[in-house]
Short mmCIF file of C-alpha atoms in Angstrom, two decimals:
data_model
loop_
_atom_site.label_atom_id
_atom_site.label_comp_id
_atom_site.label_asym_id
_atom_site.label_seq_id
_atom_site.Cartn_x
_atom_site.Cartn_y
_atom_site.Cartn_z
CA MET A 11 -33.35 21.91 -33.18
CA SER A 12 -29.98 19.84 -33.43
CA ALA A 13 -27.05 18.29 -31.89
CA THR A 14 -24.94 20.83 -32.55
CA ALA A 15 -26.90 23.22 -32.62
CA ALA A 16 -28.22 23.12 -29.22
CA GLN A 17 -25.11 22.48 -28.07
CA ALA A 18 -24.45 26.61 -29.51
CA SER A 19 -27.08 27.32 -28.04
CA GLY A 20 -26.40 26.25 -24.36
CA VAL A 21 -29.25 23.79 -24.18
CA PRO A 22 -28.04 20.38 -21.99
CA VAL A 23 -27.49 17.93 -24.84
CA GLU A 24 -28.44 14.35 -23.67
CA THR A 25 -25.45 11.85 -25.77
CA GLY A 26 -24.37 8.47 -24.93
CA ASP A 27 -26.16 6.23 -23.24
CA ALA A 28 -28.19 6.29 -20.25
CA ASN A 29 -26.61 4.11 -18.51
CA ARG A 30 -23.32 5.48 -18.55
CA TRP A 31 -23.08 7.03 -15.28
CA LYS A 32 -23.57 3.81 -14.00
CA ALA A 33 -21.24 2.22 -15.78
CA LEU A 34 -18.82 4.31 -14.68
CA VAL A 35 -19.07 3.11 -11.10
CA PHE A 36 -18.04 -0.90 -12.45
CA ILE A 37 -15.23 0.50 -14.95
CA ALA A 38 -13.48 3.24 -11.79
CA LEU A 39 -14.39 -0.73 -9.50
CA ALA A 40 -12.56 -2.74 -12.08
CA GLN A 41 -9.87 -0.22 -12.01
CA LEU A 42 -9.93 0.67 -8.80
CA MET A 43 -9.41 -3.78 -8.13
CA VAL A 44 -6.54 -3.63 -10.26
CA VAL A 45 -4.61 -0.63 -8.40
CA LEU A 46 -4.91 -2.69 -5.79
CA ASP A 47 -3.27 -5.26 -6.26
CA ALA A 48 -0.39 -4.03 -7.70
CA THR A 49 0.26 -1.96 -4.39
CA ILE A 50 -0.96 -4.84 -2.25
CA VAL A 51 0.89 -7.87 -3.09
CA ASN A 52 3.88 -5.45 -1.95
CA ILE A 53 2.99 -5.90 1.70
CA ALA A 54 2.17 -9.56 1.18
CA LEU A 55 5.79 -10.07 -0.12
CA PRO A 56 7.75 -10.98 2.18
CA SER A 57 5.07 -13.01 3.93
CA ALA A 58 3.75 -15.47 1.25
CA GLN A 59 8.05 -15.82 0.62
CA SER A 60 8.61 -17.75 3.38
CA ASP A 61 5.45 -19.44 3.44
CA LEU A 62 5.11 -20.83 0.75
CA GLY A 63 10.01 -21.23 0.37
CA ILE A 64 10.29 -19.22 -2.10
CA SER A 65 14.30 -18.59 -2.87
CA ASP A 66 15.94 -14.22 -2.35
CA GLY A 67 16.92 -14.86 -6.10
CA ASN A 68 13.34 -16.53 -6.99
CA ARG A 69 10.38 -13.51 -5.21
CA GLN A 70 10.96 -10.76 -8.54
CA TRP A 71 9.24 -13.04 -9.86
CA VAL A 72 5.96 -12.37 -7.77
CA VAL A 73 6.48 -8.93 -9.53
CA THR A 74 8.28 -10.00 -12.43
CA ALA A 75 5.63 -12.74 -14.52
CA TYR A 76 2.27 -9.98 -13.58
CA ALA A 77 3.88 -6.72 -15.42
CA LEU A 78 5.38 -9.15 -17.78
CA ALA A 79 2.58 -10.98 -18.91
CA PHE A 80 0.65 -7.20 -18.69
CA GLY A 81 3.35 -5.50 -20.37
CA GLY A 82 4.42 -7.93 -23.16
CA LEU A 83 0.32 -8.56 -23.63
CA LEU A 84 -0.91 -5.06 -23.09
CA LEU A 85 -1.33 -4.57 -27.56
CA PHE A 86 -2.75 -7.53 -28.39
CA GLY A 87 -5.45 -7.00 -25.18
CA GLY A 88 -6.54 -3.80 -26.62
CA ARG A 89 -6.44 -5.65 -29.72
CA ILE A 90 -8.92 -8.15 -29.29
CA ALA A 91 -11.60 -5.78 -27.76
CA ASP A 92 -11.81 -3.79 -30.50
CA LEU A 93 -12.21 -7.13 -32.72
CA TRP A 94 -14.38 -8.96 -29.90
CA GLY A 95 -16.36 -5.65 -28.60
CA ARG A 96 -14.59 -4.12 -25.48
CA LYS A 97 -18.26 -4.97 -23.94
CA ARG A 98 -17.50 -8.60 -23.93
CA ALA A 99 -13.16 -7.96 -22.92
CA PHE A 100 -14.37 -6.21 -19.86
CA VAL A 101 -16.32 -8.89 -18.60
CA THR A 102 -14.31 -12.02 -19.69
CA GLY A 103 -10.83 -9.61 -18.39
CA LEU A 104 -12.59 -9.91 -15.08
CA ALA A 105 -13.64 -13.32 -14.88
CA GLY A 106 -9.59 -14.13 -15.83
CA PHE A 107 -8.83 -12.08 -13.06
CA ALA A 108 -10.79 -13.53 -10.39
CA ALA A 109 -9.63 -16.84 -10.52
CA ALA A 110 -6.09 -16.32 -11.29
CA SER A 111 -6.45 -14.15 -7.57
CA ALA A 112 -8.48 -17.15 -6.03
CA LEU A 113 -5.93 -19.31 -7.62
CA GLY A 114 -3.05 -17.03 -5.99
CA GLY A 115 -4.91 -16.55 -2.78
CA ALA A 116 -4.05 -20.90 -3.00
CA ALA A 117 -0.78 -21.34 -3.95
CA THR A 118 0.68 -23.78 -2.87
CA ASN A 119 4.88 -23.43 -3.69
CA GLY A 120 6.91 -21.48 -5.88
CA THR A 121 5.46 -22.52 -9.41
CA MET A 122 1.89 -21.60 -8.12
CA MET A 123 1.74 -18.30 -7.20
CA PHE A 124 3.69 -17.20 -10.21
CA GLY A 125 1.60 -19.15 -12.87
CA ALA A 126 -1.20 -17.50 -10.81
CA ARG A 127 0.40 -13.82 -12.05
CA ALA A 128 1.08 -14.12 -14.80
CA LEU A 129 -2.53 -14.61 -15.30
CA GLN A 130 -3.18 -12.29 -13.35
CA GLY A 131 -2.03 -10.11 -16.12
CA ALA A 132 -2.71 -11.92 -18.98
CA PHE A 133 -6.74 -10.96 -18.12
CA GLY A 134 -5.40 -7.77 -16.61
CA ALA A 135 -3.90 -6.65 -20.44
CA LEU A 136 -7.31 -7.77 -21.55
CA LEU A 137 -9.75 -5.93 -19.02
CA ALA A 138 -7.67 -2.37 -19.30
CA PRO A 139 -7.93 -1.58 -22.80
CA ALA A 140 -10.72 -2.84 -22.97
CA ALA A 141 -12.15 -0.22 -19.97
CA LEU A 142 -10.36 1.85 -21.28
CA SER A 143 -12.40 2.25 -24.69
CA LEU A 144 -15.43 2.13 -23.22
CA LEU A 145 -15.76 4.93 -21.58
CA ALA A 146 -14.23 6.53 -24.97
CA VAL A 147 -17.48 5.64 -26.82
CA MET A 148 -20.17 5.65 -24.13
CA PHE A 149 -18.95 9.14 -23.28
CA THR A 150 -19.40 11.19 -27.09
CA ASP A 151 -19.62 14.62 -25.33
CA ALA A 152 -16.15 16.51 -24.92
CA LYS A 153 -16.62 17.73 -21.06
CA GLU A 154 -18.28 14.53 -19.81
CA ARG A 155 -15.37 12.26 -21.14
CA ALA A 156 -13.13 14.70 -19.52
CA LYS A 157 -14.92 14.23 -16.12
CA ALA A 158 -16.05 10.97 -17.09
CA PHE A 159 -11.87 10.31 -17.80
CA GLY A 160 -10.85 12.64 -13.85
CA ILE A 161 -13.74 10.40 -11.38
CA TYR A 162 -11.85 7.00 -13.48
CA GLY A 163 -8.32 8.65 -12.96
CA ALA A 164 -9.02 10.23 -9.36
CA ILE A 165 -10.58 6.51 -7.71
CA ALA A 166 -7.61 4.44 -9.62
CA GLY A 167 -4.31 7.15 -8.34
CA GLY A 168 -6.46 7.10 -4.93
CA GLY A 169 -7.00 3.29 -4.78
CA GLY A 170 -2.75 2.92 -4.97
CA ALA A 171 -2.13 4.48 -1.16
CA VAL A 172 -6.15 2.38 -0.47
CA GLY A 173 -3.66 -0.73 -1.71
CA LEU A 174 -0.88 -0.17 0.66
CA ILE A 175 -2.78 -0.06 3.58
CA LEU A 176 -5.60 -2.19 2.68
CA GLY A 177 -2.60 -5.46 2.39
CA GLY A 178 -0.71 -3.92 5.99
CA PHE A 179 -4.38 -5.00 7.95
CA LEU A 180 -5.06 -7.86 5.73
CA THR A 181 -1.69 -9.15 5.69
CA GLU A 182 -1.36 -8.97 9.06
CA TYR A 183 -4.86 -9.40 10.67
CA LEU A 184 -5.92 -12.43 8.69
CA ASP A 185 -3.62 -13.90 6.13
CA TRP A 186 -1.42 -12.84 3.25
CA ARG A 187 -3.90 -14.97 0.69
CA TRP A 188 -6.70 -12.47 1.59
CA THR A 189 -5.02 -9.76 -0.11
CA PHE A 190 -5.35 -12.38 -3.63
CA PHE A 191 -8.82 -13.13 -2.36
CA VAL A 192 -10.23 -10.19 -1.90
CA ASN A 193 -10.34 -9.12 -5.66
CA VAL A 194 -12.91 -12.42 -5.90
CA PRO A 195 -15.51 -9.58 -5.39
CA PHE A 196 -14.48 -6.59 -6.39
CA ALA A 197 -14.36 -8.60 -9.71
CA VAL A 198 -17.94 -10.41 -9.63
CA VAL A 199 -19.51 -7.10 -9.21
CA ALA A 200 -17.52 -4.95 -11.12
CA ALA A 201 -18.98 -8.21 -13.87
CA ALA A 202 -22.37 -8.45 -12.68
CA GLY A 203 -22.39 -4.81 -13.05
CA ALA A 204 -21.17 -4.22 -16.45
CA TYR A 205 -23.44 -7.12 -18.03
CA PHE A 206 -26.68 -5.28 -17.11
CA VAL A 207 -25.91 -2.54 -17.15
CA ILE A 208 -23.18 -1.24 -19.85
CA ARG A 209 -24.71 -1.07 -24.16
CA GLU A 210 -21.28 -0.37 -26.15
CA PRO A 211 -22.01 1.24 -29.28
CA GLU A 212 -22.93 0.07 -32.07
CA GLY A 213 -20.51 -0.34 -35.02
CA GLY A 214 -17.46 0.09 -33.04
CA ARG A 215 -14.86 -2.79 -33.79
CA ASN A 216 -12.42 -3.35 -34.99
CA ARG A 217 -12.53 -6.18 -37.99
CA SER A 218 -8.85 -5.67 -39.07
CA PRO A 219 -7.05 -9.30 -39.11
CA LEU A 220 -5.09 -10.14 -36.50
CA ASP A 221 -1.06 -9.65 -36.55
CA ILE A 222 -0.85 -12.83 -34.42
CA PRO A 223 3.61 -12.65 -35.69
CA GLY A 224 3.31 -9.30 -34.11
CA VAL A 225 2.28 -10.42 -30.83
CA VAL A 226 3.87 -13.65 -30.82
CA LEU A 227 8.11 -12.16 -31.49
CA SER A 228 6.87 -8.67 -28.94
CA THR A 229 5.95 -11.43 -26.55
CA LEU A 230 8.63 -14.10 -26.69
CA GLY A 231 11.26 -10.95 -27.42
CA LEU A 232 10.35 -9.09 -23.74
CA VAL A 233 10.37 -12.47 -21.86
CA ALA A 234 13.76 -13.98 -23.38
CA LEU A 235 14.56 -9.91 -22.05
CA VAL A 236 13.25 -10.58 -18.52
CA TYR A 237 14.57 -13.86 -18.12
CA GLY A 238 17.98 -13.01 -18.89
CA PHE A 239 17.82 -10.78 -16.42
CA THR A 240 17.25 -12.75 -13.83
CA ARG A 241 19.14 -15.74 -14.49
CA ALA A 242 21.82 -13.42 -14.72
CA GLU A 243 21.56 -13.04 -10.76
CA SER A 244 21.98 -17.11 -9.82
CA ASP A 245 24.63 -17.78 -13.21
CA GLY A 246 26.30 -14.59 -13.72
CA TRP A 247 26.50 -12.41 -16.26
CA GLY A 248 28.43 -14.39 -19.06
CA ASP A 249 26.60 -18.03 -18.52
CA ALA A 250 26.03 -18.94 -21.81
CA LEU A 251 22.50 -19.66 -21.46
CA THR A 252 22.69 -16.03 -19.36
CA VAL A 253 23.94 -14.15 -22.45
CA SER A 254 21.59 -16.59 -25.25
CA MET A 255 18.37 -15.20 -23.93
CA PHE A 256 20.06 -11.08 -24.26
CA VAL A 257 21.38 -12.07 -27.97
CA ALA A 258 17.66 -13.97 -28.60
CA SER A 259 15.98 -10.88 -26.88
CA ALA A 260 17.35 -8.42 -29.33
CA VAL A 261 16.49 -10.73 -32.61
CA LEU A 262 13.28 -11.39 -31.60
CA LEU A 263 12.12 -8.02 -31.01
CA GLY A 264 14.17 -7.19 -33.86
CA ALA A 265 12.04 -9.29 -35.65
CA PHE A 266 9.17 -7.35 -34.75
CA VAL A 267 9.09 -4.03 -35.82
CA LEU A 268 10.00 -5.72 -39.29
CA VAL A 269 7.08 -7.25 -38.92
CA GLU A 270 5.77 -4.61 -37.96
CA SER A 271 6.67 -1.65 -41.42
CA ARG A 272 5.57 -4.81 -43.63
CA VAL A 273 2.09 -6.21 -42.71
CA LYS A 274 -1.03 -4.09 -42.96
CA ALA A 275 -3.05 -4.23 -39.62
CA PRO A 276 0.82 -3.96 -37.41
CA LEU A 277 -0.54 -4.51 -33.31
CA LEU A 278 1.87 -1.87 -32.57
CA PRO A 279 2.36 0.40 -35.72
CA LEU A 280 5.38 2.42 -36.15
CA ARG A 281 4.22 6.12 -36.88
CA VAL A 282 3.44 5.91 -32.70
CA ILE A 283 6.62 5.38 -31.73
CA THR A 284 9.18 6.96 -34.15
CA GLU A 285 7.86 10.77 -33.64
CA ARG A 286 10.13 12.11 -31.06
CA ASN A 287 8.08 13.04 -28.91
CA ARG A 288 6.12 9.83 -27.76
CA GLY A 289 9.52 8.04 -28.88
CA GLY A 290 11.18 10.40 -26.15
CA VAL A 291 8.41 10.13 -23.46
CA TYR A 292 8.05 6.14 -23.94
CA LEU A 293 11.78 6.13 -23.27
CA SER A 294 12.05 8.36 -20.38
CA LEU A 295 9.05 6.97 -18.80
CA GLY A 296 10.30 3.33 -19.65
CA LEU A 297 12.84 4.39 -17.37
CA ALA A 298 12.27 5.90 -14.88
CA ILE A 299 9.86 3.03 -13.30
CA ILE A 300 12.87 0.36 -13.71
CA GLY A 301 14.34 2.63 -10.66
CA MET A 302 10.71 3.24 -9.00
CA PHE A 303 10.18 -0.57 -8.94
CA GLY A 304 12.83 -1.35 -7.77
CA LEU A 305 12.82 1.14 -4.92
CA PHE A 306 9.75 -0.32 -3.59
CA LEU A 307 10.69 -4.01 -3.90
CA PHE A 308 13.64 -2.48 -1.98
CA LEU A 309 11.94 0.00 0.79
CA THR A 310 9.19 -2.97 1.59
CA TYR A 311 12.16 -5.81 2.90
CA TYR A 312 14.32 -2.22 4.89
CA LEU A 313 11.23 -1.48 6.74
CA GLN A 314 9.64 -5.26 7.40
CA VAL A 315 13.23 -7.07 7.55
CA VAL A 316 15.77 -5.02 8.47
CA LYS A 317 14.20 -2.41 10.69
CA GLY A 318 11.17 -5.14 11.46
CA TYR A 319 7.25 -2.67 10.89
CA SER A 320 4.66 -4.95 10.83
CA PRO A 321 2.85 -5.07 7.10
CA VAL A 322 0.36 -2.25 8.00
CA LYS A 323 3.45 0.34 10.00
CA THR A 324 5.34 -0.20 5.93
CA GLY A 325 1.76 0.00 4.67
CA PHE A 326 1.45 3.49 6.37
CA ALA A 327 5.08 4.24 5.91
CA PHE A 328 4.60 4.33 1.90
CA LEU A 329 1.48 7.29 1.88
CA PRO A 330 4.00 10.02 2.20
CA MET A 331 4.74 9.02 -1.30
CA ILE A 332 1.80 8.02 -2.82
CA ALA A 333 0.59 12.28 -1.38
CA GLY A 334 3.76 13.77 -3.42
CA MET A 335 2.74 11.83 -6.08
CA ILE A 336 -0.56 13.20 -6.15
CA THR A 337 0.66 16.20 -5.17
CA GLY A 338 3.20 16.23 -7.87
CA SER A 339 1.15 16.10 -10.57
CA THR A 340 -2.98 17.78 -9.70
CA GLN A 341 -0.72 20.86 -7.99
CA ILE A 342 2.50 21.32 -9.74
CA GLY A 343 1.93 19.55 -13.27
CA ALA A 344 -1.73 19.92 -13.72
CA ARG A 345 -1.23 23.58 -12.71
CA LEU A 346 1.78 24.52 -14.87
CA MET A 347 1.50 22.36 -18.02
CA THR A 348 -0.71 24.37 -19.95
CA ARG A 349 1.86 27.65 -19.31
CA VAL A 350 5.53 25.57 -20.22
CA PRO A 351 6.93 23.23 -21.85
CA ALA A 352 6.57 18.92 -21.11
CA ARG A 353 10.31 19.31 -20.81
CA LEU A 354 10.77 22.15 -18.41
CA LEU A 355 8.08 19.70 -16.20
CA MET A 356 9.41 16.03 -17.48
CA GLY A 357 13.64 16.91 -16.55
CA PRO A 358 13.26 18.88 -13.53
CA GLY A 359 10.90 16.48 -11.70
CA PHE A 360 13.07 13.51 -13.01
CA LEU A 361 15.55 14.49 -11.62
CA VAL A 362 13.76 15.83 -8.13
CA ALA A 363 13.48 11.97 -8.17
CA SER A 364 17.07 11.81 -8.33
CA VAL A 365 17.96 13.57 -5.62
CA GLY A 366 15.02 11.64 -3.40
CA MET A 367 16.43 8.45 -4.58
CA LEU A 368 20.13 9.82 -3.81
CA LEU A 369 19.34 10.43 0.12
CA LEU A 370 18.75 6.42 -0.39
CA THR A 371 21.59 5.86 -0.65
CA GLN A 372 22.58 6.33 2.76
CA LEU A 373 21.13 3.81 4.31
CA GLU A 374 22.49 1.92 7.28
CA VAL A 375 21.21 -0.17 9.27
CA GLY A 376 20.07 2.38 11.52
CA SER A 377 18.27 4.51 9.47
CA SER A 378 15.99 7.59 11.13
CA TYR A 379 12.34 7.37 9.11
CA ALA A 380 11.93 10.69 9.45
CA ALA A 381 15.71 12.23 9.22
CA LEU A 382 16.00 9.72 5.69
CA LEU A 383 13.14 8.04 4.07
CA LEU A 384 10.71 10.73 4.60
CA PRO A 385 12.06 13.42 2.41
CA ALA A 386 13.29 10.93 0.35
CA MET A 387 9.60 9.92 -0.46
CA LEU A 388 8.72 12.78 -0.72
CA LEU A 389 11.06 14.63 -3.48
CA LEU A 390 10.25 11.38 -5.01
CA GLY A 391 6.43 11.66 -4.83
CA LEU A 392 6.72 14.66 -5.45
CA GLY A 393 9.31 14.73 -8.87
CA MET A 394 7.68 11.74 -10.55
CA GLY A 395 3.46 12.98 -9.92
CA THR A 396 5.12 16.49 -11.37
CA ALA A 397 7.37 14.44 -14.25
CA PHE A 398 4.06 12.16 -15.09
CA MET A 399 1.59 14.43 -16.09
CA PRO A 400 3.03 16.04 -18.66
CA ALA A 401 4.47 13.29 -20.32
CA MET A 402 1.16 11.17 -20.16
CA SER A 403 -0.05 14.74 -22.51
CA LEU A 404 2.37 13.82 -24.99
CA ALA A 405 2.09 10.65 -25.13
CA THR A 406 -0.85 11.22 -27.45
CA LEU A 407 0.72 14.11 -29.24
CA GLY A 408 -0.08 14.19 -33.36
CA VAL A 409 -1.81 11.01 -33.36
CA GLN A 410 -3.71 10.26 -35.71
CA PRO A 411 -8.46 9.11 -33.98
CA ARG A 412 -6.69 5.56 -35.40
CA ASP A 413 -3.93 5.66 -33.14
CA ALA A 414 -4.06 7.12 -29.94
CA GLY A 415 -5.14 3.55 -28.30
CA VAL A 416 -2.92 2.05 -28.88
CA ALA A 417 -0.17 5.26 -28.29
CA SER A 418 -2.31 5.17 -24.79
CA ALA A 419 -1.28 1.89 -24.32
CA MET A 420 2.00 1.65 -25.56
CA VAL A 421 2.12 3.91 -22.17
CA ASN A 422 1.30 1.66 -20.25
CA THR A 423 3.45 -1.22 -22.03
CA SER A 424 6.63 1.20 -21.49
CA GLN A 425 5.69 1.36 -17.66
CA GLN A 426 5.28 -2.50 -17.12
CA VAL A 427 8.02 -3.60 -19.41
CA GLY A 428 10.36 -0.65 -17.45
CA GLY A 429 8.66 -2.40 -14.17
CA ALA A 430 9.32 -5.86 -14.92
CA ILE A 431 12.93 -4.98 -15.83
CA GLY A 432 13.78 -2.52 -13.38
CA THR A 433 12.46 -5.46 -10.72
CA ALA A 434 14.72 -8.15 -12.38
CA LEU A 435 18.10 -5.12 -13.04
CA LEU A 436 18.14 -3.68 -9.47
CA ASN A 437 17.21 -7.51 -7.79
CA THR A 438 19.64 -8.74 -9.23
CA ILE A 439 22.62 -5.85 -8.50
CA ALA A 440 21.73 -6.34 -5.38
CA SER A 441 22.18 -10.01 -4.46
CA SER A 442 25.02 -9.66 -6.15
CA ALA A 443 26.41 -7.07 -3.75
CA THR A 444 25.10 -9.23 -0.31
CA VAL A 445 27.15 -11.81 -1.40
CA ALA A 446 29.87 -10.35 -2.06
CA TYR A 447 29.48 -8.20 1.60
CA VAL A 448 28.58 -10.89 3.49
CA LYS A 449 31.62 -13.36 2.26
CA ASP A 450 34.10 -10.85 2.13
CA HIS A 451 33.14 -9.23 6.59
CA ILE A 452 31.37 -12.70 8.24
CA GLY A 453 34.88 -14.00 8.85
CA GLY A 454 35.87 -11.85 11.20
CA ALA A 455 32.02 -12.40 13.40
CA ALA A 456 32.53 -15.53 16.20
CA ALA A 457 29.69 -15.00 17.93
CA LYS A 458 25.84 -15.33 16.56
CA PRO A 459 24.50 -11.69 17.04
CA GLN A 460 27.59 -10.45 15.50
CA GLN A 461 27.30 -12.79 12.28
CA GLN A 462 23.55 -12.04 12.18
CA LEU A 463 24.44 -8.35 11.79
CA ILE A 464 26.43 -8.86 8.99
CA GLN A 465 23.72 -10.19 7.46
CA MET A 466 21.47 -6.55 7.76
CA GLN A 467 24.03 -5.21 6.95
CA GLY A 468 24.50 -7.32 3.59
CA LEU A 469 21.12 -6.18 3.40
CA VAL A 470 21.26 -2.94 3.43
CA HIS A 471 24.40 -2.55 1.47
CA GLY A 472 23.21 -4.72 -1.53
CA TYR A 473 20.09 -2.38 -1.19
CA THR A 474 22.21 1.09 -1.72
CA THR A 475 25.23 -0.27 -4.09
CA ALA A 476 21.63 -1.74 -6.49
CA ILE A 477 19.85 1.99 -5.50
CA TRP A 478 23.14 4.10 -7.24
CA PHE A 479 22.02 2.50 -10.22
CA ALA A 480 18.24 3.86 -9.97
CA VAL A 481 20.25 7.18 -9.47
CA GLY A 482 21.46 7.15 -12.71
CA ILE A 483 18.23 5.40 -14.02
CA LEU A 484 16.04 8.04 -13.86
CA VAL A 485 19.31 11.19 -14.23
CA LEU A 486 19.06 9.59 -17.63
CA ALA A 487 15.09 9.93 -18.32
CA GLY A 488 15.70 13.24 -17.11
CA VAL A 489 18.07 13.84 -19.57
CA ILE A 490 16.41 12.63 -22.63
CA ALA A 491 13.26 13.88 -21.66
CA LEU A 492 14.97 17.35 -21.38
CA THR A 493 17.16 16.71 -24.83
CA LEU A 494 14.31 14.69 -26.94
CA VAL A 495 11.16 16.38 -25.86
CA ASN A 496 10.83 19.70 -27.84
CA ALA A 497 7.38 20.14 -28.04
CA GLY A 498 5.51 23.50 -26.64
CA ARG A 499 2.94 23.11 -24.30
CA PRO A 500 0.44 20.17 -23.64
CA GLY A 501 -2.57 22.29 -23.83
CA SER A 502 -1.83 24.60 -26.56
CA THR A 503 -1.57 21.44 -29.19
CA THR A 504 -3.10 19.00 -31.82
CA VAL A 505 -4.16 16.55 -31.83
CA GLY A 506 -5.36 13.78 -34.42
CA GLY A 507 -6.53 16.96 -36.77
CA SER A 508 -8.28 18.39 -33.30
CA PRO A 509 -7.15 21.18 -31.21
CA ALA A 510 -6.56 19.58 -27.67
CA ALA A 511 -8.46 23.23 -25.56
CA SER A 512 -6.60 23.49 -22.30
CA GLY A 513 -7.45 20.30 -20.74
CA GLU A 514 -10.27 18.66 -22.78
CA GLY A 515 -8.82 17.91 -26.24
CA VAL A 516 -7.77 14.47 -27.28
CA GLU A 517 -5.42 13.86 -25.19
CA ASP A 518 -5.80 14.62 -21.85
CA GLU A 519 -8.66 12.89 -22.61
CA VAL A 520 -6.80 9.43 -24.08
CA ALA A 521 -3.84 10.19 -21.40
CA VAL A 522 -5.61 11.01 -18.01
CA PRO A 523 -6.48 7.98 -17.09
CA VAL A 524 -3.60 6.28 -18.22
CA ILE A 525 -1.85 7.55 -15.54
CA ALA A 526 -2.84 5.58 -12.74
CA HIS A 527 -1.48 2.28 -14.29
#
């Protein structure tokens, strides 16, 4: 009996490698490590900044260096995985991530820390697409593949909450350095398991030549863009070098688009981003992440520096936002995405999140967590979770099979680069507002307690000023989703010439894991 006939008659068919479910354990473990790292570092950042003598103006580079390296090199990492073989790229990515984590834990100054974070991002950019493509080639049955991606995505989504709490415990009861060292055993176990268990199918490599000009232009263009935002804080928006960075970024990214339109094997085929719905998804998601990343940084500092929360308490304080995201994604977005057009989930979702952000503009030194922060975090989580689920499904709408991987990578890229820009831009706005506030008010404070109070008020004023910008960015993301995204129900679309039926089609198989990054 053929495989097709057996499936039609209801007889179970064993497809793919027999060890694929064991392989899933190690692939998911690697993904858990990457997600843990992102949230753990946010909790540990104030302690690390103090120990390493990192200035307020430079602290965002602990986050930005990682996000920029990851986002800038993600497309290149996926292409390398296709060329080398996914298993080799996966194990190499794990080994490099572990080494970079050990370097970060042993950092003695800010420069060493920034370098370690950039290395983590670079190896993460190799690891993430290799993991996704391994799942895609190892799980060939549609139902199995959907189940595997669902498990992978659930572990990665839950990892955010675990990272917040684990980061707090490690920082408070051991040392912030352990938030880096903890990655090493994760990586060693995942790499050893992958080496012995994963059997990558033959014939899956892409032998097309590397688009080296595309890699160089895209990476340099993004670095110039974020550096321009960062330098604006210390030297002003009119500074010659700041302006030259923005000009250089525009030229480099423009040249990248020109190169991609002409080469035979482009790093990013332009057909992936020029389709209306995918373009709307990438743009609205990137804008939403700009707002969210800056907020995480401000809330971490507000809770620990202004409110005096311990790292553990700070971790638990973020849980309502994570719970809101999971609820919005699994109970609202997932249930409605096959019933209503995606724009009617994405647009309102971003707008609900903007209402939560709007509440946070009322922050004061003595604000109540229960009365202000808790409802704001719940609204933010629910809104973003509701918007993200259909957005991820639409991210691969109508793509040809050969473009499905790069379409998923583009979602990751827009999120990571958005995070880098958001952290730098909003931190710049907040720092500038704080300096101006303290300068205007410190003259009338003679006693030291009064001066300390003004410093705290200045910090909070800076945070709320930047959060107003984040509100506007989220509203813009909602408007873009409502106007540009015009596709019908995600579950009723056709992807790459194949029907994507009710969440088990190509769309969701590619998109589900991406939501975790």
